[in-house]
Short mmCIF file of C-alpha atoms in Angstrom, two decimals:
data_model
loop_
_atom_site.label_atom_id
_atom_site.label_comp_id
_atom_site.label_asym_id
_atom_site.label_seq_id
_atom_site.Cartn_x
_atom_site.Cartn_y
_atom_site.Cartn_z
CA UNK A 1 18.30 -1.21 34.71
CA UNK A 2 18.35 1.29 31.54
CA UNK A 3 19.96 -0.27 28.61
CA UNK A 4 21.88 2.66 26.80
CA UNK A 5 21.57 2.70 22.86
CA UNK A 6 24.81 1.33 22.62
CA UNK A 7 24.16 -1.65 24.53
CA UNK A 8 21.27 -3.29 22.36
CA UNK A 9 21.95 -5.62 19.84
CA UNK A 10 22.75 -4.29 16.29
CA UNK A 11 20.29 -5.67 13.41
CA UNK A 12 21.68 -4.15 10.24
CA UNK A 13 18.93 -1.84 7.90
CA UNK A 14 16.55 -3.43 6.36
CA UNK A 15 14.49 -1.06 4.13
CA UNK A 16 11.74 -2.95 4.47
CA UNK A 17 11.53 -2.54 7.61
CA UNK A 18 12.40 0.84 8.90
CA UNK A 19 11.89 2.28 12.51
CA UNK A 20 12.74 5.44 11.64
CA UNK A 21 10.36 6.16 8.38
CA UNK A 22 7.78 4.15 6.01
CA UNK A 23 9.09 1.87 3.48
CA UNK A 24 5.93 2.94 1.77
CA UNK A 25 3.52 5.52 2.08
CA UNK A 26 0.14 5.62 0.36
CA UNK A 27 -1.34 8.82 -0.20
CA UNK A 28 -5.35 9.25 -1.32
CA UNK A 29 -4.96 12.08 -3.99
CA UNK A 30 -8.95 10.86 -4.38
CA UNK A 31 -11.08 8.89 -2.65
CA UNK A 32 -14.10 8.62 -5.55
CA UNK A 33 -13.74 5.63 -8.10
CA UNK A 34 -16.06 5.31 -10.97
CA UNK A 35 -16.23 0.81 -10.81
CA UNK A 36 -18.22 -1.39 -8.12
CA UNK A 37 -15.80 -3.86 -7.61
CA UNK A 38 -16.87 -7.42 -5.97
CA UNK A 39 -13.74 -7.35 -3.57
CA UNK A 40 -14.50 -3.46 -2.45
CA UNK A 41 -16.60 -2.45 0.37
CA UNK A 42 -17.37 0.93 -0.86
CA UNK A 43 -20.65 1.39 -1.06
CA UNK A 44 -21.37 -0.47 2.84
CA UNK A 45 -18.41 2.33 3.81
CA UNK A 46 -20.24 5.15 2.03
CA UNK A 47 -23.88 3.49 3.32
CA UNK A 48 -22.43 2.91 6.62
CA UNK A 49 -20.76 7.08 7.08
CA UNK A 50 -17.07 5.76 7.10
CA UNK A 51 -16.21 7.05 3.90
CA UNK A 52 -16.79 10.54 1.89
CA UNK A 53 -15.79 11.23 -1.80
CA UNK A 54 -13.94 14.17 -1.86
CA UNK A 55 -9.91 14.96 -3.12
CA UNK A 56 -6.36 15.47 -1.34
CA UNK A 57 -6.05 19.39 -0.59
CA UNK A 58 -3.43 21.07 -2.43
CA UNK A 59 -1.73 22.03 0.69
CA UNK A 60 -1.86 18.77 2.29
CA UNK A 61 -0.52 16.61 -0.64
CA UNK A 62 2.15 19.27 -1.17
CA UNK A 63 3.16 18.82 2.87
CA UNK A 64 3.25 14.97 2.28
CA UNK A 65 5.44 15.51 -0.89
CA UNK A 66 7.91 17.25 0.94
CA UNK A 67 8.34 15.25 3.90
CA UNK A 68 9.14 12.35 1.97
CA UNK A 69 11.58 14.27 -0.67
CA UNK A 70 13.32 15.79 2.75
CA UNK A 71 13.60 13.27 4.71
CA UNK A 72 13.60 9.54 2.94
CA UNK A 73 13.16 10.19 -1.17
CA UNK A 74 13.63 6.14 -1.63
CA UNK A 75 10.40 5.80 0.03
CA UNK A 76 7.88 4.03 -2.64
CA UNK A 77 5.14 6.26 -2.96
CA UNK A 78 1.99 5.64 -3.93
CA UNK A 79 -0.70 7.93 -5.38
CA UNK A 80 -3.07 6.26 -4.20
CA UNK A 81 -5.00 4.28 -1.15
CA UNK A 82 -8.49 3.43 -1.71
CA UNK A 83 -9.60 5.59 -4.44
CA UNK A 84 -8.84 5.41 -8.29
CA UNK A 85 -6.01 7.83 -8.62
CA UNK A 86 -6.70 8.55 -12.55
CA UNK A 87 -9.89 10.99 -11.52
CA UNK A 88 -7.80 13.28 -10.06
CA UNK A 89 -7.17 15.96 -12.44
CA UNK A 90 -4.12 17.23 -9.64
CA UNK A 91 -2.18 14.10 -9.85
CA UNK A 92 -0.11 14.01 -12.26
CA UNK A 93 1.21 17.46 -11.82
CA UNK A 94 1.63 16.29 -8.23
CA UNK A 95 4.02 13.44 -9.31
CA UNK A 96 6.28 15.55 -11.61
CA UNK A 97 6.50 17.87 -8.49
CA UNK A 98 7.48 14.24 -6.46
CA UNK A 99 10.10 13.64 -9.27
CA UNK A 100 11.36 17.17 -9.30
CA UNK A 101 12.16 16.77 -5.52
CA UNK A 102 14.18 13.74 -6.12
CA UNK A 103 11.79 11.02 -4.85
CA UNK A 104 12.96 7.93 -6.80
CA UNK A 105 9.87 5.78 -6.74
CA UNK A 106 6.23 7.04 -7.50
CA UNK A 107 3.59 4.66 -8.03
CA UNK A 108 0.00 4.54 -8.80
CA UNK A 109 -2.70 1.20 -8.71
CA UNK A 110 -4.92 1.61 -11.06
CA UNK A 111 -8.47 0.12 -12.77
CA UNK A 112 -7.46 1.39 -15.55
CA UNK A 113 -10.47 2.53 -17.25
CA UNK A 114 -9.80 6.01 -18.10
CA UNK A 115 -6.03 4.88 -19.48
CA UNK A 116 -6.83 6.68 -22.83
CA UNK A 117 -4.06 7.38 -25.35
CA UNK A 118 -4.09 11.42 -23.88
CA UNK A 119 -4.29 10.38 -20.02
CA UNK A 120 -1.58 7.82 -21.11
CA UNK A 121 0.86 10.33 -22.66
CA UNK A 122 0.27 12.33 -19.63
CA UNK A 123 1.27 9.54 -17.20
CA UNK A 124 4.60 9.10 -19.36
CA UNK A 125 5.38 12.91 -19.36
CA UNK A 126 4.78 13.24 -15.49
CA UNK A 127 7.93 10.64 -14.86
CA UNK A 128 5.45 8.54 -12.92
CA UNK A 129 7.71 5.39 -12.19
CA UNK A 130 5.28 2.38 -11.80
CA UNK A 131 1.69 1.61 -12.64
CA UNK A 132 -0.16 -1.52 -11.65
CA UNK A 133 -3.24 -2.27 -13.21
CA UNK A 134 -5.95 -4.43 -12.14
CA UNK A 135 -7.34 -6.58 -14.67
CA UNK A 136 -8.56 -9.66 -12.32
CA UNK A 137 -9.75 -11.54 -15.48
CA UNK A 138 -8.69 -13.21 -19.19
CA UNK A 139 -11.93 -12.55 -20.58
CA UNK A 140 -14.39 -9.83 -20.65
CA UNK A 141 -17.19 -12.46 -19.38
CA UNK A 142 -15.04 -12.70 -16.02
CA UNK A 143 -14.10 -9.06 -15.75
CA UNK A 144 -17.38 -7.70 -15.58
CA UNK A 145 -18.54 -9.65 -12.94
CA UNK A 146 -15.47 -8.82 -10.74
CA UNK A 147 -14.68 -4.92 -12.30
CA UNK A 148 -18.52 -4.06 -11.84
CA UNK A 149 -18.91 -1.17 -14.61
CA UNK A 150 -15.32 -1.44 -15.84
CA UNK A 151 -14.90 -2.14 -19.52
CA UNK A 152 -12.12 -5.26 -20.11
CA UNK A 153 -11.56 -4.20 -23.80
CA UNK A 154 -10.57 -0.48 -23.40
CA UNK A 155 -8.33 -1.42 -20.23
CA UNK A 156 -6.40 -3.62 -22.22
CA UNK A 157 -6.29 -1.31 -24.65
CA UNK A 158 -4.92 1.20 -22.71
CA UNK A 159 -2.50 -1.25 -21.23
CA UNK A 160 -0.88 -1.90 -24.61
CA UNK A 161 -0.67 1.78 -25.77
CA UNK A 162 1.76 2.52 -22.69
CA UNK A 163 3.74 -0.57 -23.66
CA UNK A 164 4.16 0.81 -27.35
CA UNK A 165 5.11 3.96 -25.90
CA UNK A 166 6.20 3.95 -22.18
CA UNK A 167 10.11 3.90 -23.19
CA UNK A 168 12.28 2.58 -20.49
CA UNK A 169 11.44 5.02 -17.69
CA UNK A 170 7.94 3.49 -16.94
CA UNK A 171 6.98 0.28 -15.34
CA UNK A 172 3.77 -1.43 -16.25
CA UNK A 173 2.34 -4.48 -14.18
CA UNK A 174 -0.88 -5.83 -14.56
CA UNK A 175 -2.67 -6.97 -11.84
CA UNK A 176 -4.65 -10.35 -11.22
CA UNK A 177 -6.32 -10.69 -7.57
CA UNK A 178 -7.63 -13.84 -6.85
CA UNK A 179 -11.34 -14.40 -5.83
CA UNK A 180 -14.03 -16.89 -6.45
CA UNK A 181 -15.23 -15.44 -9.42
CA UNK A 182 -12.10 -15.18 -11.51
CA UNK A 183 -9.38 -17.89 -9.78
CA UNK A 184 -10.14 -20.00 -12.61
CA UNK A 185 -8.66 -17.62 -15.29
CA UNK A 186 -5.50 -17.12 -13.52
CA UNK A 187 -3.07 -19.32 -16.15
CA UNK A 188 -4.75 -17.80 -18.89
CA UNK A 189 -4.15 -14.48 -17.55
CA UNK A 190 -0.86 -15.26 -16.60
CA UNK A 191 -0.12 -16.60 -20.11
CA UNK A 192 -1.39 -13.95 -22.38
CA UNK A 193 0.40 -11.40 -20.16
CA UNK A 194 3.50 -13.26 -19.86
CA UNK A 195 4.15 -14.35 -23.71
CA UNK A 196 4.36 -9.81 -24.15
CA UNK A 197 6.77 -9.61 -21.76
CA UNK A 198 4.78 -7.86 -19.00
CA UNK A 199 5.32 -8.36 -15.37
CA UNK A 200 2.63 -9.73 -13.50
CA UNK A 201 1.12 -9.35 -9.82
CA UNK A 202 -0.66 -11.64 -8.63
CA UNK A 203 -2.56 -10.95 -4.92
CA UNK A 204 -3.09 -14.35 -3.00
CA UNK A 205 -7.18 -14.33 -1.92
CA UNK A 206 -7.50 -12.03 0.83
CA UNK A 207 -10.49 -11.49 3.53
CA UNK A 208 -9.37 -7.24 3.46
CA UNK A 209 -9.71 -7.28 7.19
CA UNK A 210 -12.49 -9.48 7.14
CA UNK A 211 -15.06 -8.09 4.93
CA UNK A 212 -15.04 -11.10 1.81
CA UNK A 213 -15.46 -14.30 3.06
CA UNK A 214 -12.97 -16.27 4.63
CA UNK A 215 -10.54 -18.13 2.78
CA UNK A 216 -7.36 -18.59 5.82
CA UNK A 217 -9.26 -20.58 7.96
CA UNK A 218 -6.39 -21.09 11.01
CA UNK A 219 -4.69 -18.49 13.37
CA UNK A 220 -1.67 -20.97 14.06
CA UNK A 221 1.76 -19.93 13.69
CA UNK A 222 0.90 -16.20 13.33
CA UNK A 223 3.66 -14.07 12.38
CA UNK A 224 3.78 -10.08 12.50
CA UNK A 225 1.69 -8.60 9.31
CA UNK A 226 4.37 -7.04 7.01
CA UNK A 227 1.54 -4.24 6.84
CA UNK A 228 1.99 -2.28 9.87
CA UNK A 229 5.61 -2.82 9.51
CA UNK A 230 6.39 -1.12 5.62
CA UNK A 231 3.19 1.01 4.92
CA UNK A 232 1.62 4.24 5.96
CA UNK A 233 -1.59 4.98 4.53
CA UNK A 234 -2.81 8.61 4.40
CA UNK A 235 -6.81 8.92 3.42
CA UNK A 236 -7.53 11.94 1.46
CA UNK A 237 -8.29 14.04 4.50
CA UNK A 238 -4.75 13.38 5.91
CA UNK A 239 -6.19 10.91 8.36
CA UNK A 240 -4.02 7.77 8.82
CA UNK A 241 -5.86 4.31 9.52
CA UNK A 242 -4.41 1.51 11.68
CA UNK A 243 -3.60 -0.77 8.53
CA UNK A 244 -3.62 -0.05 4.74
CA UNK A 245 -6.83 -3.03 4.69
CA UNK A 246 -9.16 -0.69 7.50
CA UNK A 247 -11.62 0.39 5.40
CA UNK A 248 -13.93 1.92 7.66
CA UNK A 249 -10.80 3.49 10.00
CA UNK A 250 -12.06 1.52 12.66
CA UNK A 251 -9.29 2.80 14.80
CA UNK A 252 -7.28 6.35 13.40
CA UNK A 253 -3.76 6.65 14.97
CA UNK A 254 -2.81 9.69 13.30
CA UNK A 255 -3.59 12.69 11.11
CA UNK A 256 -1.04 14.40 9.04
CA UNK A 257 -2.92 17.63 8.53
CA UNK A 258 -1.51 18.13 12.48
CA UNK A 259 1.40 15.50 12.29
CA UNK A 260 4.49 14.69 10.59
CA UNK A 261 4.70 11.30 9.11
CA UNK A 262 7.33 10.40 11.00
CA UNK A 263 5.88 11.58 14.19
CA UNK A 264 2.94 9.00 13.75
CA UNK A 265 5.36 6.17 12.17
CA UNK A 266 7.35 6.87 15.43
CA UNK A 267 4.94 6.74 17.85
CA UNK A 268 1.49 5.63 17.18
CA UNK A 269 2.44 2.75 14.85
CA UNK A 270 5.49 1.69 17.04
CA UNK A 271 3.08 0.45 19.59
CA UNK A 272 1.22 -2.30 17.24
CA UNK A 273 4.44 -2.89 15.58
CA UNK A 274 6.06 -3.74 18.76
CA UNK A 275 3.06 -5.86 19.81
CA UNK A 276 3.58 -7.98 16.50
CA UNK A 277 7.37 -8.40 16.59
CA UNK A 278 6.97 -9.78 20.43
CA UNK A 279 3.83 -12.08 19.71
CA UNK A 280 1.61 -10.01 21.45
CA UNK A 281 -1.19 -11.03 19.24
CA UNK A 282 -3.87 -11.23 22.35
CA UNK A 283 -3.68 -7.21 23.24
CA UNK A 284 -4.21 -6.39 19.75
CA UNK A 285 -7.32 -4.55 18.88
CA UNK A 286 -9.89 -7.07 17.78
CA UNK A 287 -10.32 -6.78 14.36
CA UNK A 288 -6.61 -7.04 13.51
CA UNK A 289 -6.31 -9.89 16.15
CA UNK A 290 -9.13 -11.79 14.06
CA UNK A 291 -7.82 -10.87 10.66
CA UNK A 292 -5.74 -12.97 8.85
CA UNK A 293 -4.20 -11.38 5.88
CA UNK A 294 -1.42 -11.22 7.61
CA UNK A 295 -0.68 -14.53 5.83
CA UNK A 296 -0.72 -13.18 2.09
CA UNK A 297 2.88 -12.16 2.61
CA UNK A 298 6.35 -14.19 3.82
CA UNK A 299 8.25 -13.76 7.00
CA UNK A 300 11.19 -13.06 5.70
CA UNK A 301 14.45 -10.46 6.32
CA UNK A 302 14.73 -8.74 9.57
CA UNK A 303 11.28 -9.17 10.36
CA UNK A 304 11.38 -13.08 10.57
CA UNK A 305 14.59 -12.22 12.57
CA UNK A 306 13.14 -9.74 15.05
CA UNK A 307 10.52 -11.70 15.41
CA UNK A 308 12.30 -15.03 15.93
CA UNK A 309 14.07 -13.76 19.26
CA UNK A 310 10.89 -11.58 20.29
CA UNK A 311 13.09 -8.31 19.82
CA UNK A 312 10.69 -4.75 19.27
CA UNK A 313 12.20 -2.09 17.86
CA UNK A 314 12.64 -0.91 21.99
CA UNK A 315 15.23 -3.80 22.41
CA UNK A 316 17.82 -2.86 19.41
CA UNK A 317 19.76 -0.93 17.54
CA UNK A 318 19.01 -0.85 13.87
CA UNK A 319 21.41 0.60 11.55
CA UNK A 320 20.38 3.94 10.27
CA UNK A 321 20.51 4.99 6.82
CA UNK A 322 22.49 8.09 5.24
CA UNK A 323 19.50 9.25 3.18
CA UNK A 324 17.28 9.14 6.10
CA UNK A 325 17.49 12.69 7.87
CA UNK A 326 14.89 12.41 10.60
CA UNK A 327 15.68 12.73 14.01
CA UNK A 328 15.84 9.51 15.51
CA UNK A 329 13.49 9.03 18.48
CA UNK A 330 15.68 6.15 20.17
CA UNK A 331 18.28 8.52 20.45
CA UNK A 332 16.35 11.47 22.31
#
């Protein structure tokens, strides 16, 4: 028996979690960073074949752009996936263009090691909306041995120029991730930042899909990863990996030079998504079945609801958005 659209139960929108487009989309404007970071596996990926330095084609970041400002322009949207975003000399012409279009939220994660007062001027002119930076340490001892070639004093620097003259338009966070090498800074990062006013981020240890060592040692009481469910990341050559952690693209499910974003949130993703929100953890591929970052973020919202009566996106009816002008696959 067909159950008609009308017929499955209504969960209300949840931004957070949309069928219908990304609540996020990451977009490599440039895959080449100038740091060696402890918690990055670069330089296996690069050793290894699975990753190129190269930049975002005009055309392509331009297509991108304009799917997002057409059809969901709350979308966050970052300027960035696994490369440092501040070596592109394109980008922040490419976010004024994002801003021009009506996109409300542009974002970019940074190292922040070329943050100079010009570059910094630049990012305020643009209309950029956010900036995270990662600092990872209180001291300059710490950061270099986690920031591999970064320099602590001229990030912080830069950090404190864009507070002086950001205005109100600009959000800065700084950044702490926790590893080994630095978890014993944390209060003292989170105190110096905290006593200037600046909001802080702090990322939980994670394994990145395995590749630092573990630190969630239990699969029990798995939930779906909020990853596949909000973000779409887009490497610089417009290929799309299974999760925003793959970094070797162990297992492509799209490519946006050919696709539309919502064509592979639609179709390719909805498979995995599905297979979370019913606790079909067994017949997912191996290395997400294995990983366990999933546990870095909540189950919360319609996720922990969705997934607390086994419903998929198949089963219901979620509310649909007036902003978001796609056509809606569950209706065709």
């Amino acid at each position: 028996m067909i159950t008609s659209e009308t017929e499955k139960p209504r969960f209300e929108y949840d931004s957070r979690v949309n069928p219908y487009f990304p609540h996020q989309v990451l977009m490599e404007t440039t895959s080449a960073c100038q740091l060696r970071c402890v918690m990055c596996a670069r330089e296996q990926a690069l050793m290894k074949g699975t990753l190129k330095v190269d930049h975002m084609e005009e055309w392509l970041a331009m297509k991108i752009i304009e799917e997002i400002a057409a059809v969901n322009p709350k979308t966050r949207f970052w300027f960035c996936f696994f490369g440092e975003p501040t070596i592109s000399k394109q980008i922040w012409r490419r976010v004024k263009i994002a801003k021009e279009k009506k996109i409300e939220t542009t974002i970019i994660n940074s190292n922040g090691n070329l943050l100079t007062p010009t570059m910094c001027d630049q990012i305020i002119e643009c209309g950029l909306d956010e900036i995270y930076v990662g600092l990872d340490a209180a001291t300059s001892e710490t950061y270099s041995r986690v920031r591999v070639r970064g320099n602590f004093e001229k990030v912080v620097q830069g950090v404190h120029y864009l507070l002086k003259h950001k205005g109100d338009n600009l959000k800065v966070t700084v950044q702490f991730g926790v590893y080994d090498e630095n978890e014993h800074e944390l209060e003292q990062f989170k105190k110096y930042w905290t006593d200037l006013g600046v909001p802080i981020f702090v990322r939980p240890k994670m394994t990145w899909l395995g590749y630092l060592s573990e630190h969630y040692h239990t699969d029990e009481n798995r939930y779906p990863c909020p990853w596949i469910l909000d973000s779409l990341p887009i490497y610089y050559n417009g290929l799309v990996p299974f999760c925003v952690v793959d970094w070797d693209n162990r297992m492509p499910v799209g490519d946006i030079k050919k696709q539309s974003i919502t064509e592979v949130w639609q179709t390719s993703y909805r498979k995995w998504q599905n297979h979370h929100l019913a606790g079909k953890f067994k017949e997912l591929p191996k290395f997400c079945r294995q990983c366990r970052d999933w546990q870095t973020k909540p189950l919360r919202g319609q996720v922990k609801n969705l997934f607390g009566e086994k419903k998929t996106f198949d089963d219901i009816h979620m509310a649909k958005p007036d902003f978001v002008k796609t056509t809606d696959f569950f209706e065709s």
